[in-house]
Amino acid sequence: PPRSSRTDGGLPFASDPKLSPGEAPAFWRPELIPDAVIFVAVPPRFTDARMIDPTALFPVAADRRGEDGRHVIVADPSGDHRLWLTDTAPGTRLAVLIPLDEDFRFRLEGVERFHRLLIGEPAGPRPRRLDLTKLQRQRLALMLRAVLGRRAGASYREIGTVLLDPKIAQMPARDWKHSADHSRLFRLVKDAWSFIDGGYRRLLRGDWP
């Protein structure tokens, strides 16, 4: 299990319990992060390979050890770097592992960004597709509020009146049922349920519905 970073009331927490959800660093499995950098031990012949400790070289947002190695988030104003060091033995010379999967291009960009940081150059931004736009964030907020309304027992009309347009409350039932706002709200709730059922992982890969 991950090493606890703080305790409160005698119980261990993976993150500081005094931080808000927006401030606490989120650790995701590396295979879910397309541009995560995976470090492994190099074959013995590569004697010139580097031994690096990210926490000694760069500002670190989070550092966690587990049974599968060490997970580090290196802070960078242009986009944080997520590193997985599978071998944490002292003095290990490192290589980068890039799986030949559908995220190869993003993984390669993640490696190149971190290498630029290593040699003292600006890393540059993450691939644009992997970061949510302002409009996407706004839609996510609407999805969350809409599905919470449904969970609380509110009708689509009641939710639409609050989230989309107060005039919906006065619309004839037939007009409301066939309106664009009704269709939009139905899609918001449908996509929200899909995300709750595990679809939220798609956001990590820039796969926006």
PDB file of C-alpha atoms in Angstrom:
ATOM      1  CA  PRO A   1       0.000   0.000   0.000  1.00  0.00           C
ATOM      2  CA  PRO A   2       1.132   3.606  -0.529  1.00  0.00           C
ATOM      3  CA  ARG A   3       3.109   5.225   2.233  1.00  0.00           C
ATOM      4  CA  SER A   4       0.993   7.637   4.256  1.00  0.00           C
ATOM      5  CA  SER A   5       2.102  11.232   4.129  1.00  0.00           C
ATOM      6  CA  ARG A   6       0.193  12.577   7.121  1.00  0.00           C
ATOM      7  CA  THR A   7      -1.750  11.340  10.119  1.00  0.00           C
ATOM      8  CA  ASP A   8      -4.749  12.888  11.785  1.00  0.00           C
ATOM      9  CA  GLY A   9      -6.452  11.491  14.854  1.00  0.00           C
ATOM     10  CA  GLY A  10      -4.117   8.485  14.862  1.00  0.00           C
ATOM     11  CA  LEU A  11      -5.260   7.233  11.447  1.00  0.00           C
ATOM     12  CA  PRO A  12      -3.030   7.278   8.335  1.00  0.00           C
ATOM     13  CA  PHE A  13      -4.015   9.116   5.151  1.00  0.00           C
ATOM     14  CA  ALA A  14      -2.505   8.813   1.680  1.00  0.00           C
ATOM     15  CA  SER A  15      -2.762  12.609   1.320  1.00  0.00           C
ATOM     16  CA  ASP A  16      -2.835  15.467   3.784  1.00  0.00           C
ATOM     17  CA  PRO A  17      -6.454  15.480   5.098  1.00  0.00           C
ATOM     18  CA  LYS A  18      -6.281  19.233   5.589  1.00  0.00           C
ATOM     19  CA  LEU A  19      -5.987  19.841   1.844  1.00  0.00           C
ATOM     20  CA  SER A  20      -9.079  20.487  -0.249  1.00  0.00           C
ATOM     21  CA  PRO A  21      -9.844  18.006  -3.081  1.00  0.00           C
ATOM     22  CA  GLY A  22      -8.570  20.552  -5.602  1.00  0.00           C
ATOM     23  CA  GLU A  23      -5.252  20.950  -3.773  1.00  0.00           C
ATOM     24  CA  ALA A  24      -4.498  17.288  -3.057  1.00  0.00           C
ATOM     25  CA  PRO A  25      -2.407  15.593  -5.770  1.00  0.00           C
ATOM     26  CA  ALA A  26      -4.187  12.765  -7.574  1.00  0.00           C
ATOM     27  CA  PHE A  27      -2.259   9.600  -8.332  1.00  0.00           C
ATOM     28  CA  TRP A  28      -3.479   7.582 -11.327  1.00  0.00           C
ATOM     29  CA  ARG A  29      -2.249   4.239 -12.564  1.00  0.00           C
ATOM     30  CA  PRO A  30       0.512   4.982 -15.115  1.00  0.00           C
ATOM     31  CA  GLU A  31      -1.202   2.997 -17.862  1.00  0.00           C
ATOM     32  CA  LEU A  32      -4.115   5.444 -17.636  1.00  0.00           C
ATOM     33  CA  ILE A  33      -1.908   8.522 -18.157  1.00  0.00           C
ATOM     34  CA  PRO A  34      -0.795   8.664 -21.809  1.00  0.00           C
ATOM     35  CA  ASP A  35       2.222  10.901 -21.169  1.00  0.00           C
ATOM     36  CA  ALA A  36       3.440   9.286 -17.928  1.00  0.00           C
ATOM     37  CA  VAL A  37       7.185   8.551 -18.017  1.00  0.00           C
ATOM     38  CA  ILE A  38       8.069   4.982 -17.018  1.00  0.00           C
ATOM     39  CA  PHE A  39      11.613   4.361 -15.773  1.00  0.00           C
ATOM     40  CA  VAL A  40      13.213   0.908 -15.613  1.00  0.00           C
ATOM     41  CA  ALA A  41      16.733  -0.338 -14.900  1.00  0.00           C
ATOM     42  CA  VAL A  42      18.976  -0.318 -17.978  1.00  0.00           C
ATOM     43  CA  PRO A  43      20.792  -3.449 -19.195  1.00  0.00           C
ATOM     44  CA  PRO A  44      24.238  -3.737 -17.526  1.00  0.00           C
ATOM     45  CA  ARG A  45      26.199  -2.678 -20.634  1.00  0.00           C
ATOM     46  CA  PHE A  46      24.792   0.854 -20.625  1.00  0.00           C
ATOM     47  CA  THR A  47      27.243   2.228 -18.092  1.00  0.00           C
ATOM     48  CA  ASP A  48      26.742   5.849 -19.176  1.00  0.00           C
ATOM     49  CA  ALA A  49      23.029   5.868 -18.342  1.00  0.00           C
ATOM     50  CA  ARG A  50      22.056   8.387 -15.697  1.00  0.00           C
ATOM     51  CA  MET A  51      21.105   7.810 -12.088  1.00  0.00           C
ATOM     52  CA  ILE A  52      18.522  10.428 -11.196  1.00  0.00           C
ATOM     53  CA  ASP A  53      16.472  11.320  -8.167  1.00  0.00           C
ATOM     54  CA  PRO A  54      13.649  13.634  -9.340  1.00  0.00           C
ATOM     55  CA  THR A  55      13.078  14.920  -5.801  1.00  0.00           C
ATOM     56  CA  ALA A  56      16.672  16.191  -5.674  1.00  0.00           C
ATOM     57  CA  LEU A  57      16.536  17.887  -9.077  1.00  0.00           C
ATOM     58  CA  PHE A  58      13.093  19.491  -9.363  1.00  0.00           C
ATOM     59  CA  PRO A  59      10.179  20.865  -7.325  1.00  0.00           C
ATOM     60  CA  VAL A  60       7.998  17.880  -6.477  1.00  0.00           C
ATOM     61  CA  ALA A  61       4.241  18.079  -5.998  1.00  0.00           C
ATOM     62  CA  ALA A  62       3.974  14.540  -4.631  1.00  0.00           C
ATOM     63  CA  ASP A  63       6.153  11.484  -4.008  1.00  0.00           C
ATOM     64  CA  ARG A  64       4.726   8.103  -3.105  1.00  0.00           C
ATOM     65  CA  ARG A  65       6.238   4.631  -2.792  1.00  0.00           C
ATOM     66  CA  GLY A  66       4.302   1.416  -3.286  1.00  0.00           C
ATOM     67  CA  GLU A  67       4.837  -2.243  -3.971  1.00  0.00           C
ATOM     68  CA  ASP A  68       5.234  -1.444  -7.676  1.00  0.00           C
ATOM     69  CA  GLY A  69       7.894   1.218  -7.214  1.00  0.00           C
ATOM     70  CA  ARG A  70       7.915   4.960  -6.768  1.00  0.00           C
ATOM     71  CA  HIS A  71       5.421   7.447  -8.199  1.00  0.00           C
ATOM     72  CA  VAL A  72       6.497  11.078  -8.449  1.00  0.00           C
ATOM     73  CA  ILE A  73       4.722  14.180  -9.714  1.00  0.00           C
ATOM     74  CA  VAL A  74       7.254  16.831 -10.752  1.00  0.00           C
ATOM     75  CA  ALA A  75       5.750  20.311 -10.644  1.00  0.00           C
ATOM     76  CA  ASP A  76       6.055  22.371 -13.824  1.00  0.00           C
ATOM     77  CA  PRO A  77       4.113  25.560 -14.666  1.00  0.00           C
ATOM     78  CA  SER A  78       3.775  24.348 -18.273  1.00  0.00           C
ATOM     79  CA  GLY A  79       2.317  21.008 -17.166  1.00  0.00           C
ATOM     80  CA  ASP A  80       3.331  18.561 -14.436  1.00  0.00           C
ATOM     81  CA  HIS A  81       5.372  15.438 -15.190  1.00  0.00           C
ATOM     82  CA  ARG A  82       4.187  12.090 -13.838  1.00  0.00           C
ATOM     83  CA  LEU A  83       6.995   9.607 -13.316  1.00  0.00           C
ATOM     84  CA  TRP A  84       6.960   5.928 -12.395  1.00  0.00           C
ATOM     85  CA  LEU A  85      10.273   4.505 -11.206  1.00  0.00           C
ATOM     86  CA  THR A  86       9.793   0.756 -11.207  1.00  0.00           C
ATOM     87  CA  ASP A  87      13.226   0.101  -9.643  1.00  0.00           C
ATOM     88  CA  THR A  88      13.996   2.184  -6.564  1.00  0.00           C
ATOM     89  CA  ALA A  89      17.269   0.533  -5.542  1.00  0.00           C
ATOM     90  CA  PRO A  90      19.976   3.134  -4.768  1.00  0.00           C
ATOM     91  CA  GLY A  91      22.405   3.688  -7.637  1.00  0.00           C
ATOM     92  CA  THR A  92      20.145   2.227 -10.305  1.00  0.00           C
ATOM     93  CA  ARG A  93      20.937   3.517 -13.791  1.00  0.00           C
ATOM     94  CA  LEU A  94      17.723   4.264 -15.615  1.00  0.00           C
ATOM     95  CA  ALA A  95      16.148   3.823 -19.022  1.00  0.00           C
ATOM     96  CA  VAL A  96      12.711   4.821 -20.273  1.00  0.00           C
ATOM     97  CA  LEU A  97      10.104   2.233 -21.217  1.00  0.00           C
ATOM     98  CA  ILE A  98       7.611   3.229 -23.933  1.00  0.00           C
ATOM     99  CA  PRO A  99       4.896   0.581 -24.474  1.00  0.00           C
ATOM    100  CA  LEU A 100       3.896   0.009 -28.097  1.00  0.00           C
ATOM    101  CA  ASP A 101       0.241   0.810 -27.552  1.00  0.00           C
ATOM    102  CA  GLU A 102      -2.261   3.295 -28.921  1.00  0.00           C
ATOM    103  CA  ASP A 103      -0.819   6.026 -26.684  1.00  0.00           C
ATOM    104  CA  PHE A 104       2.735   5.668 -28.045  1.00  0.00           C
ATOM    105  CA  ARG A 105       2.811   9.188 -29.507  1.00  0.00           C
ATOM    106  CA  PHE A 106       1.702  10.781 -26.233  1.00  0.00           C
ATOM    107  CA  ARG A 107       4.128   8.639 -24.222  1.00  0.00           C
ATOM    108  CA  LEU A 108       6.969   9.735 -26.488  1.00  0.00           C
ATOM    109  CA  GLU A 109       6.006  13.388 -26.030  1.00  0.00           C
ATOM    110  CA  GLY A 110       5.971  12.880 -22.256  1.00  0.00           C
ATOM    111  CA  VAL A 111       9.496  11.450 -22.381  1.00  0.00           C
ATOM    112  CA  GLU A 112      10.725  14.292 -24.593  1.00  0.00           C
ATOM    113  CA  ARG A 113       9.204  16.911 -22.281  1.00  0.00           C
ATOM    114  CA  PHE A 114      10.903  15.438 -19.227  1.00  0.00           C
ATOM    115  CA  HIS A 115      14.223  15.027 -21.062  1.00  0.00           C
ATOM    116  CA  ARG A 116      14.168  18.724 -21.982  1.00  0.00           C
ATOM    117  CA  LEU A 117      13.693  19.464 -18.288  1.00  0.00           C
ATOM    118  CA  LEU A 118      16.653  17.205 -17.433  1.00  0.00           C
ATOM    119  CA  ILE A 119      18.998  19.084 -19.771  1.00  0.00           C
ATOM    120  CA  GLY A 120      17.900  22.485 -18.527  1.00  0.00           C
ATOM    121  CA  GLU A 121      15.518  23.496 -21.303  1.00  0.00           C
ATOM    122  CA  PRO A 122      11.845  24.509 -20.979  1.00  0.00           C
ATOM    123  CA  ALA A 123       9.779  21.338 -21.120  1.00  0.00           C
ATOM    124  CA  GLY A 124       6.976  22.933 -23.097  1.00  0.00           C
ATOM    125  CA  PRO A 125       3.256  22.267 -22.635  1.00  0.00           C
ATOM    126  CA  ARG A 126       1.593  18.879 -22.472  1.00  0.00           C
ATOM    127  CA  PRO A 127      -0.210  17.724 -25.623  1.00  0.00           C
ATOM    128  CA  ARG A 128      -3.199  20.030 -25.963  1.00  0.00           C
ATOM    129  CA  ARG A 129      -5.619  17.141 -26.305  1.00  0.00           C
ATOM    130  CA  LEU A 130      -4.794  15.899 -22.785  1.00  0.00           C
ATOM    131  CA  ASP A 131      -5.916  19.086 -21.027  1.00  0.00           C
ATOM    132  CA  LEU A 132      -9.554  20.076 -20.703  1.00  0.00           C
ATOM    133  CA  THR A 133     -10.675  23.311 -22.302  1.00  0.00           C
ATOM    134  CA  LYS A 134     -12.740  25.881 -20.454  1.00  0.00           C
ATOM    135  CA  LEU A 135     -15.884  24.784 -22.313  1.00  0.00           C
ATOM    136  CA  GLN A 136     -15.244  21.138 -21.447  1.00  0.00           C
ATOM    137  CA  ARG A 137     -14.843  22.009 -17.781  1.00  0.00           C
ATOM    138  CA  GLN A 138     -18.103  23.940 -17.885  1.00  0.00           C
ATOM    139  CA  ARG A 139     -19.900  20.977 -19.453  1.00  0.00           C
ATOM    140  CA  LEU A 140     -18.476  18.645 -16.817  1.00  0.00           C
ATOM    141  CA  ALA A 141     -19.824  20.923 -14.107  1.00  0.00           C
ATOM    142  CA  LEU A 142     -23.268  20.884 -15.762  1.00  0.00           C
ATOM    143  CA  MET A 143     -23.146  17.084 -16.041  1.00  0.00           C
ATOM    144  CA  LEU A 144     -22.363  16.757 -12.348  1.00  0.00           C
ATOM    145  CA  ARG A 145     -25.078  19.164 -11.246  1.00  0.00           C
ATOM    146  CA  ALA A 146     -27.647  17.541 -13.540  1.00  0.00           C
ATOM    147  CA  VAL A 147     -27.005  14.004 -12.329  1.00  0.00           C
ATOM    148  CA  LEU A 148     -27.010  15.143  -8.701  1.00  0.00           C
ATOM    149  CA  GLY A 149     -30.408  16.689  -9.357  1.00  0.00           C
ATOM    150  CA  ARG A 150     -31.697  13.408 -10.779  1.00  0.00           C
ATOM    151  CA  ARG A 151     -30.316  11.508  -7.802  1.00  0.00           C
ATOM    152  CA  ALA A 152     -32.162  13.898  -5.521  1.00  0.00           C
ATOM    153  CA  GLY A 153     -35.422  13.142  -7.353  1.00  0.00           C
ATOM    154  CA  ALA A 154     -35.726  16.338  -9.417  1.00  0.00           C
ATOM    155  CA  SER A 155     -37.453  16.150 -12.803  1.00  0.00           C
ATOM    156  CA  TYR A 156     -35.690  17.072 -16.034  1.00  0.00           C
ATOM    157  CA  ARG A 157     -37.853  20.194 -16.231  1.00  0.00           C
ATOM    158  CA  GLU A 158     -36.859  21.268 -12.722  1.00  0.00           C
ATOM    159  CA  ILE A 159     -33.187  20.702 -13.463  1.00  0.00           C
ATOM    160  CA  GLY A 160     -33.397  22.499 -16.803  1.00  0.00           C
ATOM    161  CA  THR A 161     -35.072  25.492 -15.155  1.00  0.00           C
ATOM    162  CA  VAL A 162     -32.163  25.832 -12.731  1.00  0.00           C
ATOM    163  CA  LEU A 163     -29.255  24.971 -15.024  1.00  0.00           C
ATOM    164  CA  LEU A 164     -30.290  26.115 -18.491  1.00  0.00           C
ATOM    165  CA  ASP A 165     -33.167  28.610 -18.653  1.00  0.00           C
ATOM    166  CA  PRO A 166     -35.722  29.791 -16.050  1.00  0.00           C
ATOM    167  CA  LYS A 167     -38.316  30.092 -18.861  1.00  0.00           C
ATOM    168  CA  ILE A 168     -38.437  26.283 -19.105  1.00  0.00           C
ATOM    169  CA  ALA A 169     -40.715  26.240 -16.064  1.00  0.00           C
ATOM    170  CA  GLN A 170     -43.439  28.038 -18.077  1.00  0.00           C
ATOM    171  CA  MET A 171     -43.150  26.029 -21.291  1.00  0.00           C
ATOM    172  CA  PRO A 172     -46.081  23.792 -22.332  1.00  0.00           C
ATOM    173  CA  ALA A 173     -45.271  20.144 -21.713  1.00  0.00           C
ATOM    174  CA  ARG A 174     -45.217  19.295 -25.439  1.00  0.00           C
ATOM    175  CA  ASP A 175     -42.891  22.187 -26.280  1.00  0.00           C
ATOM    176  CA  TRP A 176     -40.536  21.248 -23.456  1.00  0.00           C
ATOM    177  CA  LYS A 177     -40.421  17.592 -24.463  1.00  0.00           C
ATOM    178  CA  HIS A 178     -39.412  18.458 -28.035  1.00  0.00           C
ATOM    179  CA  SER A 179     -37.110  21.377 -27.201  1.00  0.00           C
ATOM    180  CA  ALA A 180     -33.371  21.564 -27.764  1.00  0.00           C
ATOM    181  CA  ASP A 181     -32.858  22.180 -24.040  1.00  0.00           C
ATOM    182  CA  HIS A 182     -34.618  18.895 -23.203  1.00  0.00           C
ATOM    183  CA  SER A 183     -32.343  17.005 -25.603  1.00  0.00           C
ATOM    184  CA  ARG A 184     -29.269  18.755 -24.252  1.00  0.00           C
ATOM    185  CA  LEU A 185     -30.178  17.982 -20.652  1.00  0.00           C
ATOM    186  CA  PHE A 186     -30.884  14.337 -21.474  1.00  0.00           C
ATOM    187  CA  ARG A 187     -27.402  14.028 -23.044  1.00  0.00           C
ATOM    188  CA  LEU A 188     -25.795  15.697 -20.023  1.00  0.00           C
ATOM    189  CA  VAL A 189     -27.374  13.193 -17.645  1.00  0.00           C
ATOM    190  CA  LYS A 190     -26.626  10.241 -19.930  1.00  0.00           C
ATOM    191  CA  ASP A 191     -22.951  11.209 -20.235  1.00  0.00           C
ATOM    192  CA  ALA A 192     -22.741  11.836 -16.481  1.00  0.00           C
ATOM    193  CA  TRP A 193     -23.983   8.312 -15.684  1.00  0.00           C
ATOM    194  CA  SER A 194     -21.465   6.938 -18.176  1.00  0.00           C
ATOM    195  CA  PHE A 195     -18.649   8.811 -16.443  1.00  0.00           C
ATOM    196  CA  ILE A 196     -19.761   7.634 -13.010  1.00  0.00           C
ATOM    197  CA  ASP A 197     -19.663   4.066 -14.324  1.00  0.00           C
ATOM    198  CA  GLY A 198     -15.930   4.377 -15.034  1.00  0.00           C
ATOM    199  CA  GLY A 199     -16.019   6.516 -18.154  1.00  0.00           C
ATOM    200  CA  TYR A 200     -14.268   9.362 -16.326  1.00  0.00           C
ATOM    201  CA  ARG A 201     -10.985   7.607 -17.143  1.00  0.00           C
ATOM    202  CA  ARG A 202     -11.490   8.716 -20.737  1.00  0.00           C
ATOM    203  CA  LEU A 203     -10.684  12.279 -19.663  1.00  0.00           C
ATOM    204  CA  LEU A 204      -7.148  11.226 -18.739  1.00  0.00           C
ATOM    205  CA  ARG A 205      -6.559  10.215 -22.360  1.00  0.00           C
ATOM    206  CA  GLY A 206      -8.163  13.287 -23.889  1.00  0.00           C
ATOM    207  CA  ASP A 207     -11.061  11.139 -25.121  1.00  0.00           C
ATOM    208  CA  TRP A 208     -13.884  13.620 -24.672  1.00  0.00           C
ATOM    209  CA  PRO A 209     -17.423  12.415 -25.591  1.00  0.00           C
TER     210      PRO A 209
END
